[in-house]
Amino acid sequence: MNRAKFLALLIFICLPLYVQAAGKGYTSAGGAPADRHFHPKGKPPSKHTLEVLKQAKATLPFSDKRDFEEEKKGFIAAPDFWQVKGEGGNIVWDMERYKFFLEGKEFASIHPSLQRQSTLNMNYGLYEVIPGFYQVRGFDLTNITFIKGKTGWIVFDPLTAPETARAAKELVDKHLGKFPVVGVVYSHSHVDHWGGVRGIVEEADVKAGKVQIIAPRDFMAFAISENVYAGNAMNRRVMYQYGVLLPANPYGHAGQGLAQNVANGSTGLIQPTRIIEKDIEVLTVDGIEMEFLNTPFTEAPSEMHTWFPESKVFWSAENVTGTFHNIYTLRGALVRDPLAWSKYINESLYRYGKDAEVMIASHHWPRWGNDRIQEVLRGQRDLYCNINNQVLHLANLGVTINQIHNVYKTPKSIANQWYNRGYHGSPEHNSRAVINRYLGYWDGNPATLIPLSPADSAPLYVEMMGGSDKIIAKGKELHDAGKYLEAQEILNKLVQAEPQNREAKDLLADVFEQIGYQQENPGIRNSFLQGAFELRDGIPAGSPPNTAGPDVVRAMTTELFLDFVGIRMDSRKAEGMEFTINLITPDNGEKFVIELSNATLTNIEGFLSDDPDLTVTINRSDLLQVMMGAKTMATQIADGVAKVEGDTSVIEQLASILAVFTPNFEMLPGTRQDGGEIELNPYEVGPVQLQGE
Ligand SMILES: [Zn+2]
């Protein structure tokens, strides 16, 4: 469809309902709504959705405007650009896309609470927290914090991409004078807190001892491992949670809650020079005294808080921000421990909270004044503790993982604080996570213990419901009545049974779209809108890049790599294969036995087999080429880089059964390449490397 026809259709579809929306006290999506609607089949919010959002608006504490004061306080300067570009001219960061939040309008297709948060997240530029403490905000998903030492800067959390980190440093140089970076602190293991380090630090200076890099206990293991085993599945799911393929507009991507989005640059990693091993350690760097408190298995498995006794500043890393964070992240990850999380907030409250004058974090804006800090710390402590305790309370009364999100309610006094609203986690998906953590996925009903797969059960439902026409008719009725969850229930069955039923898919997409508009949580919103998008047009053709950069692969242990080879190996093709390989990497003194037996690949470090089929001796630095996919093991052997003894055919056998994963599998049936004509710009395909939050 050409652009003019596309626009004409949009105007035809959308205009009548815009009038209706305006009548409800909302305005449409800015000056040219049709221009911003991203899909020809896209619908504006229905009257039912408008009513839901109106109710939300009436019950939320909009009179509390403290966040807006805190967000603005200490503003020094904004940059004179809205985009940060990479060396090749690619757009790494784009605030331009979110300028619609500055139009002072209420968008009928965005939950008022999410719109409020995304408007706050338009804070963009350099801010003074107190003299000596500065933050650049709005340059990435994360804030970058600069603390002035005697001779230079100590930088907390250098963003996701070197490009954005460099741009932030240049803004600091311009307004505060040019000083070297003498220390870097990675507050935790998620990539948006370290991936940009090469933008502000030269590795040679780190090696020469001019720059210290400080990180919490077990940082390296978790920075790398969290994303490897299920990495491809996470990449695909990131498209849902982060809506990376959705255009930014009131009908699509409307901010990510923690910030507007993630930078899409050349993520790198310089290894820390100083790990905080003890629970609490005090360090002085460039004249700045810092007390570090390890907070393992909270927002990240490796994370720490920092207390600055001289200035009475408390850095809460990502454990206390302006949102209810994820206990379970929709991209997929191990479920987090909200009780441990709450306890470390409590420890910080009692250890530092009584003296703190300012609280800063890696997302959102600071809190000033001891009363406010204590309020936020207590509120967040109770938020995470409440969901843990009350969900388990309900579970002990028999509420299951399939009911809890409809039963658990955050107490009003907690929910009425803006900083406890679900812009990343939500009471719904986090409550299910708590049950999942303690009891697992099974609800205890034998009928759900070994259920049919959806594609196998759905045809029976469709048959018993009287076929497609009846379901579509009822689906339309439910849709028109605003009963979207009910409509989804039956239409999903039909789509599962008849993946090529265009009418069913379009109707389910319409239902998903309305559910999406109604969400306060951007991850849930994006998931429904992305689902609608794929039902209408299929999975977009351009597959996102695999962005594990060389730094990250280099930091991967050989054991982790071998584990992943075991995951890539298709066990179904390995029946009857059997071999043992000794792998020796002399430059780092490691050795492994790799065994293929029972169609399963195992490895063990520190041992060698007495009777291997093959022994491979290769330096770890050369193995890296294989790990990055730049060379195959066969090539390394042929080139003499790897020395071998024994039967090299086992390498070929193994290679022949390794799958290459690509993040374009179907999330919804019948969506694989069914004729979409979506053009993606590189930014839209963007930040799939982020699996951090
Ligand atoms: Zn973060």
XYZ file of C-alpha atoms and ligand atoms in Angstrom:
694
model
C 0.000 0.000 0.000
C 1.426 3.372 -0.889
C 1.617 6.141 1.640
C -1.204 8.301 0.297
C -3.624 5.382 0.198
C -2.477 4.361 3.666
C -3.210 7.828 5.030
C -6.561 8.058 3.311
C -7.614 4.771 4.839
C -6.460 5.848 8.260
C -8.373 9.071 8.135
C -11.444 7.186 6.997
C -11.180 4.660 9.814
C -10.087 6.932 12.578
C -11.791 10.276 12.254
C -15.290 9.457 13.517
C -13.916 7.979 16.688
C -11.524 10.834 17.250
C -14.508 13.107 17.386
C -16.048 10.785 19.916
C -12.821 10.717 21.888
C -12.578 14.481 21.928
C -16.105 14.612 23.246
C -14.954 12.577 26.229
C -12.510 15.263 27.176
C -9.495 13.710 25.510
C -7.694 15.088 22.549
C -6.382 13.022 19.717
C -2.788 12.221 18.975
C -1.528 15.683 18.288
C -1.967 17.756 15.186
C -2.005 14.974 12.640
C -3.354 11.822 14.240
C -3.646 9.798 11.064
C -0.041 10.435 10.276
C 0.942 8.847 13.544
C -1.253 5.800 13.505
C 1.211 3.129 12.581
C -0.927 0.437 11.101
C -3.635 0.638 8.424
C -5.810 -1.704 10.446
C -5.134 0.172 13.666
C -8.089 1.427 15.661
C -8.360 4.310 18.079
C -9.367 3.617 21.661
C -12.975 2.477 21.985
C -15.521 4.149 24.218
C -14.958 1.306 26.679
C -11.231 1.929 26.738
C -11.821 5.648 27.170
C -14.036 4.885 30.152
C -11.405 2.635 31.751
C -8.770 5.333 31.348
C -11.127 7.995 32.643
C -11.744 5.935 35.777
C -8.010 5.467 36.254
C -7.500 9.180 35.963
C -10.162 9.872 38.576
C -8.659 7.507 41.136
C -4.930 8.252 40.829
C -3.205 10.887 43.015
C -2.668 13.505 40.300
C -2.627 16.290 42.891
C 0.750 15.003 44.151
C 3.151 16.874 41.872
C 6.351 16.363 43.831
C 7.899 14.209 41.105
C 7.685 17.137 38.697
C 9.501 19.420 41.139
C 12.163 16.797 41.818
C 12.589 16.055 38.147
C 13.301 19.727 37.326
C 15.425 20.630 40.312
C 19.053 21.461 39.563
C 18.625 21.632 35.804
C 21.765 23.052 34.194
C 21.406 22.593 30.460
C 19.850 20.490 27.730
C 21.914 19.460 24.730
C 21.276 21.137 21.395
C 20.386 17.802 19.772
C 17.624 15.219 20.171
C 19.441 12.277 18.650
C 22.793 10.626 19.245
C 24.297 8.972 16.202
C 26.907 6.274 15.791
C 30.033 6.364 13.667
C 28.157 5.095 10.622
C 25.452 7.728 11.003
C 23.093 5.189 12.579
C 20.728 6.513 15.210
C 21.803 5.197 18.572
C 19.476 7.293 20.711
C 16.393 9.234 19.764
C 14.430 11.555 22.051
C 12.911 13.257 19.017
C 10.484 10.328 18.732
C 9.008 11.104 22.126
C 8.488 14.849 21.720
C 4.742 14.259 21.535
C 4.860 14.038 25.323
C 5.872 17.703 25.405
C 2.776 18.847 23.519
C 0.783 19.230 26.727
C -1.989 16.987 25.432
C -3.805 14.050 26.928
C -3.628 11.092 24.603
C -6.690 8.897 24.628
C -4.623 5.878 23.604
C -2.204 6.038 26.539
C -3.025 5.269 30.170
C -2.906 8.608 32.037
C -0.463 7.235 34.590
C 1.889 5.974 31.885
C 1.599 9.271 30.049
C 2.503 11.081 33.264
C 5.550 8.870 33.775
C 6.673 9.253 30.158
C 6.258 13.018 30.429
C 8.487 12.985 33.516
C 10.946 10.870 31.559
C 11.321 13.692 29.065
C 13.809 15.127 31.558
C 16.734 15.541 29.275
C 20.104 17.071 29.936
C 22.538 17.854 32.722
C 21.342 18.283 36.313
C 23.089 19.227 39.546
C 21.967 16.990 42.394
C 24.056 18.895 44.954
C 27.370 20.638 44.288
C 29.781 17.910 43.201
C 27.049 15.438 42.188
C 25.648 15.643 38.657
C 23.444 13.480 36.467
C 22.858 13.376 32.756
C 19.326 12.090 32.262
C 17.391 11.156 29.169
C 20.426 9.946 27.214
C 19.594 6.267 27.518
C 17.451 3.916 29.569
C 19.712 4.729 32.518
C 20.995 7.910 34.166
C 24.729 8.500 34.133
C 25.974 10.066 37.376
C 29.167 12.133 37.696
C 30.724 12.734 41.112
C 33.548 15.250 41.374
C 36.673 14.004 43.112
C 39.898 15.900 43.778
C 41.236 15.461 40.265
C 38.450 14.045 38.152
C 35.114 12.262 37.906
C 33.816 9.107 39.467
C 31.112 7.868 37.132
C 28.248 5.674 38.278
C 26.637 3.491 35.589
C 27.986 4.506 32.176
C 24.814 3.723 30.168
C 24.178 1.028 27.550
C 26.164 2.419 24.646
C 29.547 4.157 24.295
C 27.917 6.644 21.923
C 25.427 7.922 24.509
C 27.959 7.784 27.356
C 30.412 9.849 25.283
C 27.716 12.384 24.426
C 26.846 12.688 28.122
C 30.484 13.250 29.047
C 30.746 15.945 26.375
C 27.742 17.716 27.871
C 29.440 17.568 31.277
C 32.714 18.855 29.799
C 30.927 21.757 28.155
C 29.166 22.990 31.279
C 31.341 21.841 34.161
C 34.818 21.870 32.651
C 36.977 19.100 31.293
C 38.235 16.598 33.852
C 39.340 12.991 33.420
C 37.303 10.013 34.568
C 39.278 8.448 37.421
C 36.767 5.915 38.648
C 33.765 3.997 37.350
C 31.209 2.133 39.436
C 28.981 -0.506 37.877
C 26.073 -0.612 40.310
C 24.855 -3.937 38.979
C 25.126 -6.588 36.335
C 22.483 -5.363 33.852
C 23.868 -4.127 30.547
C 22.353 -0.631 30.664
C 24.667 0.042 33.607
C 27.985 -0.871 32.006
C 27.653 -1.302 28.220
C 28.725 2.295 27.460
C 31.928 2.314 29.506
C 34.167 2.512 26.446
C 32.636 5.876 25.631
C 34.184 7.508 28.691
C 37.241 5.409 29.523
C 40.222 4.089 27.550
C 41.040 0.505 28.455
C 44.755 1.408 28.440
C 44.136 3.891 31.264
C 42.416 1.178 33.255
C 45.363 -1.169 32.687
C 47.779 1.624 33.639
C 45.973 2.096 36.927
C 44.705 5.579 36.081
C 41.066 4.495 36.284
C 39.537 2.155 38.839
C 36.459 0.181 37.901
C 34.453 -0.981 40.885
C 31.676 -3.566 40.804
C 29.621 -5.688 43.207
C 30.339 -9.296 44.147
C 29.897 -11.828 41.304
C 29.477 -9.036 38.777
C 31.262 -10.710 35.858
C 29.530 -14.057 36.227
C 26.074 -12.508 36.202
C 26.753 -9.747 33.666
C 27.411 -12.459 31.122
C 25.507 -15.537 32.209
C 21.996 -14.143 32.654
C 21.527 -13.799 28.908
C 23.309 -16.783 27.389
C 21.366 -19.999 27.863
C 17.962 -18.672 26.782
C 19.340 -15.668 24.900
C 17.557 -16.218 21.598
C 14.187 -16.710 23.247
C 14.810 -13.559 25.288
C 15.713 -11.618 22.142
C 12.411 -12.583 20.595
C 10.478 -11.728 23.739
C 12.253 -8.372 24.033
C 10.339 -7.418 20.889
C 7.192 -7.796 22.959
C 8.244 -6.337 26.309
C 10.167 -3.425 24.838
C 8.061 -3.023 21.709
C 11.258 -2.519 19.749
C 9.462 -2.877 16.428
C 6.653 -0.483 17.314
C 6.881 3.090 16.114
C 6.969 5.645 18.919
C 3.629 7.437 18.986
C 0.495 7.571 21.100
C -0.738 4.350 19.437
C 2.529 2.501 19.697
C 5.593 2.783 21.861
C 4.853 5.352 24.532
C 7.920 5.171 26.718
C 9.380 2.328 28.709
C 8.695 3.468 32.257
C 12.294 3.403 33.447
C 13.043 5.915 30.701
C 11.867 6.304 27.141
C 13.842 3.467 25.606
C 17.201 1.770 25.343
C 20.125 3.034 23.308
C 21.077 0.889 20.354
C 24.830 1.227 20.145
C 28.051 -0.758 20.212
C 27.860 -2.196 23.705
C 31.201 -3.075 25.257
C 32.648 -4.095 28.580
C 35.849 -3.323 30.451
C 36.338 -5.733 33.308
C 36.272 -4.329 36.844
C 39.564 -3.796 38.642
C 38.035 -3.898 42.108
C 35.228 -6.176 43.218
C 33.401 -5.374 46.455
C 33.582 -8.854 47.982
C 32.474 -8.204 51.547
C 28.917 -7.319 52.485
C 30.052 -3.792 53.294
C 33.292 -2.130 52.234
C 34.520 1.435 52.491
C 36.711 2.821 49.728
C 38.096 6.266 49.069
C 38.588 7.117 45.421
C 40.071 10.486 44.439
C 39.206 11.865 47.853
C 35.596 10.640 47.821
C 34.700 8.222 50.596
C 32.130 5.609 49.602
C 30.535 2.842 51.615
C 29.327 -0.004 49.420
C 26.575 -2.365 50.548
C 26.206 -5.545 48.481
C 22.537 -6.341 47.804
C 22.706 -9.709 46.035
C 19.607 -11.249 44.443
C 17.489 -8.145 44.462
C 16.776 -6.243 41.248
C 19.827 -7.995 39.843
C 21.720 -11.019 41.173
C 24.777 -8.794 41.576
C 24.017 -5.274 42.803
C 25.145 -2.792 45.460
C 24.112 0.444 47.134
C 26.527 3.278 47.939
C 26.572 5.744 50.819
C 28.575 8.969 50.681
C 29.064 9.913 54.355
C 30.539 13.369 53.754
C 27.783 14.633 51.505
C 25.006 12.442 52.995
C 24.027 11.178 49.575
C 22.523 7.695 49.273
C 22.759 5.869 45.936
C 20.083 3.176 45.727
C 21.315 1.663 42.448
C 18.167 0.225 40.828
C 16.554 -1.161 43.955
C 14.686 2.048 44.758
C 13.471 3.958 41.716
C 10.279 5.702 40.682
C 8.426 2.498 39.876
C 7.374 -0.947 41.029
C 10.141 -2.932 39.384
C 10.062 -6.411 37.897
C 9.940 -9.466 40.119
C 9.500 -11.238 36.810
C 10.656 -9.605 33.616
C 8.492 -10.348 30.596
C 11.473 -10.909 28.315
C 12.156 -13.937 30.504
C 14.609 -14.385 33.358
C 14.811 -16.195 36.654
C 12.192 -14.851 39.056
C 13.635 -12.356 41.547
C 13.334 -12.401 45.334
C 11.091 -9.562 46.552
C 11.707 -10.401 50.206
C 15.483 -10.064 49.882
C 14.883 -6.895 47.876
C 12.689 -5.448 50.624
C 15.189 -6.422 53.327
C 18.059 -4.626 51.609
C 15.926 -1.512 51.244
C 15.162 -1.821 54.945
C 18.826 -2.224 55.818
C 19.596 0.904 53.819
C 16.778 2.756 55.536
C 18.150 1.932 58.975
C 21.818 2.213 58.054
C 21.752 5.391 55.934
C 18.171 6.618 55.756
C 18.186 8.479 59.027
C 21.078 10.698 57.886
C 20.544 10.891 54.132
C 19.812 14.302 52.646
C 19.646 13.209 49.008
C 18.808 9.884 47.379
C 19.861 9.222 43.804
C 19.414 6.186 41.612
C 20.233 4.827 38.200
C 16.787 5.687 36.828
C 14.382 8.580 37.312
C 15.114 11.630 39.509
C 16.557 12.303 42.975
C 14.663 12.667 46.244
C 15.713 15.556 48.433
C 15.216 15.961 52.168
C 15.273 13.321 54.837
C 11.501 13.052 55.222
C 10.984 12.392 51.541
C 13.819 9.853 51.448
C 12.426 7.964 54.420
C 8.967 8.048 52.871
C 10.166 6.583 49.576
C 12.401 3.972 51.214
C 9.585 2.812 53.512
C 7.073 2.853 50.675
C 9.278 0.756 48.405
C 10.314 -1.570 51.221
C 6.673 -2.251 51.976
C 5.748 -2.613 48.311
C 8.170 -5.512 47.735
C 7.536 -7.084 51.125
C 3.774 -6.837 50.746
C 3.627 -8.632 47.433
C 5.843 -11.384 48.776
C 3.929 -11.904 52.008
C 0.392 -11.341 50.822
C 0.746 -13.475 47.708
C 2.129 -16.308 49.827
C -0.668 -15.695 52.313
C -3.189 -16.121 49.517
C -1.310 -19.112 48.107
C -1.531 -20.735 51.514
C -5.289 -20.240 51.311
C -5.330 -22.029 47.967
C -5.127 -19.186 45.431
C -3.182 -20.432 42.405
C -0.834 -18.946 39.851
C -3.774 -18.817 37.442
C -5.889 -16.695 39.788
C -3.508 -14.605 41.842
C -3.272 -11.650 39.414
C -7.053 -11.258 39.735
C -6.981 -11.609 43.525
C -3.887 -9.809 44.819
C -4.309 -6.073 45.285
C -1.572 -3.739 46.454
C -2.769 -1.955 49.623
C -4.174 1.467 48.793
C -1.615 3.394 50.829
C 1.175 1.732 48.834
C -0.536 1.955 45.454
C -1.384 5.642 45.931
C 2.270 6.625 45.765
C 3.486 7.375 42.283
C 6.835 5.740 42.936
C 5.045 2.435 43.596
C 3.098 2.352 40.324
C 3.832 -0.425 37.868
C 5.862 1.109 35.067
C 8.179 -1.865 34.835
C 6.745 -4.562 37.027
C 3.017 -4.713 37.662
C 1.006 -6.162 40.551
C -0.435 -8.603 38.006
C 2.669 -10.158 36.526
C 4.703 -9.774 39.722
C 2.118 -11.567 41.850
C 2.205 -14.554 39.511
C 5.998 -14.434 39.782
C 5.948 -14.841 43.545
C 3.910 -18.032 43.249
C 6.148 -19.177 40.434
C 9.195 -18.609 42.629
C 7.910 -20.634 45.560
C 5.513 -23.155 44.035
C 6.303 -23.222 40.327
C 3.969 -23.100 37.377
C 1.511 -25.846 38.355
C -1.767 -24.743 39.935
C -2.424 -28.143 41.496
C -5.274 -29.110 39.200
C -4.432 -32.426 37.495
C -6.155 -31.160 34.325
C -3.375 -28.594 33.923
C -0.546 -30.950 34.787
C -0.008 -32.538 31.370
C -2.361 -30.457 29.219
C -2.680 -30.698 25.481
C -0.650 -28.142 23.556
C -2.768 -25.121 22.537
C -2.790 -26.165 18.898
C -4.118 -29.600 19.884
C -6.787 -28.500 22.347
C -8.064 -25.526 20.336
C -9.707 -27.481 17.462
C -11.803 -29.390 19.990
C -13.002 -26.148 21.541
C -13.792 -24.685 18.144
C -15.736 -27.777 17.171
C -17.674 -27.806 20.450
C -18.384 -24.077 20.211
C -19.994 -24.639 16.858
C -17.249 -23.496 14.520
C -15.550 -20.361 13.358
C -18.594 -18.277 12.400
C -20.179 -18.624 15.803
C -16.958 -17.737 17.585
C -16.393 -14.706 15.379
C -19.963 -13.535 15.988
C -19.623 -13.948 19.754
C -16.122 -12.451 19.638
C -17.492 -9.351 17.899
C -20.293 -9.088 20.429
C -17.842 -9.259 23.330
C -15.492 -6.842 21.593
C -18.282 -4.347 20.982
C -19.349 -4.643 24.606
C -15.822 -3.868 25.732
C -15.377 -7.360 27.228
C -11.906 -7.705 25.823
C -10.540 -10.384 28.144
C -13.551 -12.578 27.422
C -13.230 -11.925 23.694
C -9.543 -12.808 23.842
C -10.360 -16.100 25.540
C -12.452 -17.474 22.684
C -10.723 -15.742 19.759
C -7.365 -17.046 20.890
C -8.785 -20.585 20.706
C -9.951 -19.948 17.168
C -6.615 -18.514 16.059
C -4.813 -21.455 17.655
C -7.098 -23.865 15.786
C -7.123 -21.943 12.501
C -3.853 -20.025 12.183
C -4.758 -18.858 8.685
C -8.173 -17.453 9.619
C -7.619 -13.826 8.669
C -10.888 -12.571 10.125
C -10.157 -14.233 13.462
C -6.653 -12.845 13.579
C -7.810 -9.325 12.740
C -10.502 -9.428 15.378
C -8.102 -10.757 18.008
C -5.685 -7.988 16.991
C -8.415 -5.394 17.583
C -9.016 -6.911 21.009
C -5.303 -6.939 21.859
C -5.014 -3.322 20.766
C -7.710 -2.130 23.174
C -6.235 -4.170 26.025
C -2.871 -2.607 25.187
C -4.204 0.967 25.312
C -5.701 0.277 28.735
C -2.406 -0.692 30.359
C -0.450 1.429 32.766
C 2.517 -0.891 32.413
C 4.489 -0.283 29.205
C 5.777 -3.859 28.996
C 2.242 -5.233 29.025
C 1.039 -2.487 26.668
C 3.863 -3.206 24.245
C 3.241 -6.950 24.396
C -0.411 -6.563 23.402
C 0.344 -3.975 20.714
C 3.161 -6.087 19.295
C 0.823 -9.093 19.334
C -1.760 -7.054 17.412
C 0.904 -5.951 14.970
C 2.050 -9.513 14.250
C -1.485 -10.890 13.961
C -2.225 -8.269 11.318
C 0.971 -8.390 9.334
C 3.003 -11.354 10.440
C 6.408 -11.319 12.005
C 8.370 -8.451 10.491
C 10.856 -9.634 7.927
C 14.076 -7.982 9.020
C 15.451 -10.060 11.823
C 17.170 -8.091 14.539
C 20.936 -8.215 14.748
C 22.718 -10.452 17.164
C 24.522 -7.916 19.245
C 26.685 -9.835 21.659
C 29.849 -7.796 21.045
C 33.414 -9.119 21.305
C 33.860 -7.772 24.850
C 30.929 -9.782 26.049
C 31.978 -12.989 24.323
C 35.530 -12.536 25.619
C 34.161 -12.297 29.134
C 32.211 -15.527 28.769
C 33.844 -18.450 30.557
C 34.780 -21.462 28.442
C 32.453 -23.546 30.586
C 29.532 -21.236 29.833
C 30.391 -21.412 26.135
C 30.496 -25.220 26.223
C 27.194 -25.305 28.101
C 25.703 -23.188 25.357
C 27.094 -25.518 22.676
C 25.185 -28.246 24.512
C 22.030 -26.131 24.191
C 22.623 -25.444 20.498
C 23.079 -29.150 19.843
C 19.859 -30.797 18.692
C 19.581 -33.862 20.841
C 17.119 -35.434 18.382
C 19.873 -35.595 15.778
C 22.488 -36.925 18.175
C 20.975 -40.375 18.743
C 23.714 -42.976 18.370
C 26.579 -40.485 18.349
C 29.146 -40.982 21.048
C 32.542 -39.386 21.605
C 34.859 -37.846 24.163
C 36.991 -34.777 23.543
C 39.731 -33.350 25.729
C 39.963 -29.585 25.361
C 43.104 -27.870 26.625
C 43.579 -24.088 26.585
C 47.241 -23.578 27.590
C 47.252 -19.775 27.774
C 44.824 -19.749 30.704
C 45.681 -23.178 32.066
C 42.214 -24.706 31.688
C 41.215 -28.205 30.630
C 37.862 -29.834 29.973
C 36.392 -33.206 29.141
C 33.513 -32.893 26.663
C 31.397 -36.000 26.285
C 28.598 -36.748 23.876
C 26.646 -39.689 25.240
C 22.944 -40.527 25.330
C 22.332 -37.708 22.829
C 23.559 -35.244 25.452
C 26.634 -33.028 25.499
C 28.271 -32.522 28.881
C 31.473 -30.845 29.979
C 33.548 -30.830 33.113
C 36.336 -28.441 33.942
C 39.595 -29.513 35.506
C 39.661 -33.089 34.205
C 41.016 -34.926 31.151
C 39.856 -38.271 29.846
C 42.441 -41.081 29.686
C 40.908 -42.398 26.535
C 39.565 -39.501 24.414
C 38.565 -39.798 20.772
C 40.177 -36.434 20.213
C 42.384 -34.017 22.100
C 42.232 -30.367 21.023
C 44.822 -27.923 22.259
C 44.036 -24.317 21.467
C 44.736 -21.082 23.270
C 41.662 -19.524 24.799
C 42.458 -16.355 22.807
C 42.092 -18.410 19.605
C 39.061 -20.265 20.891
C 37.490 -16.808 21.182
C 37.283 -16.624 17.380
C 35.217 -19.798 17.448
C 33.069 -18.500 20.299
C 32.323 -15.333 18.343
C 31.470 -17.310 15.232
C 34.285 -15.638 13.291
C 35.952 -19.002 12.627
C 34.942 -22.613 12.941
C 36.887 -25.114 14.978
C 37.530 -27.004 11.746
C 39.220 -23.920 10.270
C 41.284 -23.398 13.398
C 42.427 -27.014 13.099
C 43.120 -26.745 9.361
C 45.148 -23.570 9.948
C 47.197 -25.261 12.636
C 45.990 -22.782 15.264
C 44.412 -25.676 17.116
C 46.598 -28.762 17.612
C 44.782 -32.054 17.460
C 45.451 -35.643 18.294
C 42.967 -38.349 17.395
C 39.835 -38.505 15.304
C 38.884 -35.036 14.026
C 35.688 -36.332 12.448
C 33.969 -35.939 15.824
C 34.241 -32.162 15.401
C 32.390 -32.428 12.091
C 29.793 -34.692 13.683
C 29.164 -32.153 16.408
C 29.073 -29.219 13.995
C 26.495 -31.033 11.872
C 23.953 -31.077 14.689
C 24.360 -27.518 16.015
C 21.415 -25.217 15.368
C 21.716 -21.524 14.587
C 19.060 -19.727 16.612
C 17.296 -16.703 15.162
C 14.780 -14.599 17.067
C 11.952 -14.889 14.573
C 9.946 -17.848 15.807
C 6.177 -17.546 16.076
C 4.765 -16.187 19.303
C 1.261 -16.303 17.824
C 0.150 -18.937 15.338
C -0.060 -18.083 11.675
C 2.192 -15.059 11.887
C 5.265 -16.280 10.093
C 5.862 -14.109 7.029
C 2.280 -13.880 5.869
C 2.668 -11.013 3.511
C 3.587 -8.053 5.651
C 5.266 -5.117 3.998
C 6.736 -3.463 6.995
C 9.710 -1.245 6.530
C 11.908 -1.070 9.530
C 14.469 1.559 10.174
C 17.555 0.441 12.020
C 16.480 2.184 15.173
C 13.155 0.400 15.253
C 14.838 -2.955 14.900
C 17.168 -1.741 17.555
C 17.937 -2.573 21.040
C 17.473 -6.301 21.162
C 20.723 -6.655 23.010
C 19.089 -5.277 26.086
C 17.999 -8.097 28.266
C 19.009 -6.361 31.404
C 15.991 -5.166 33.257
Zn 18.642 -0.322 34.683
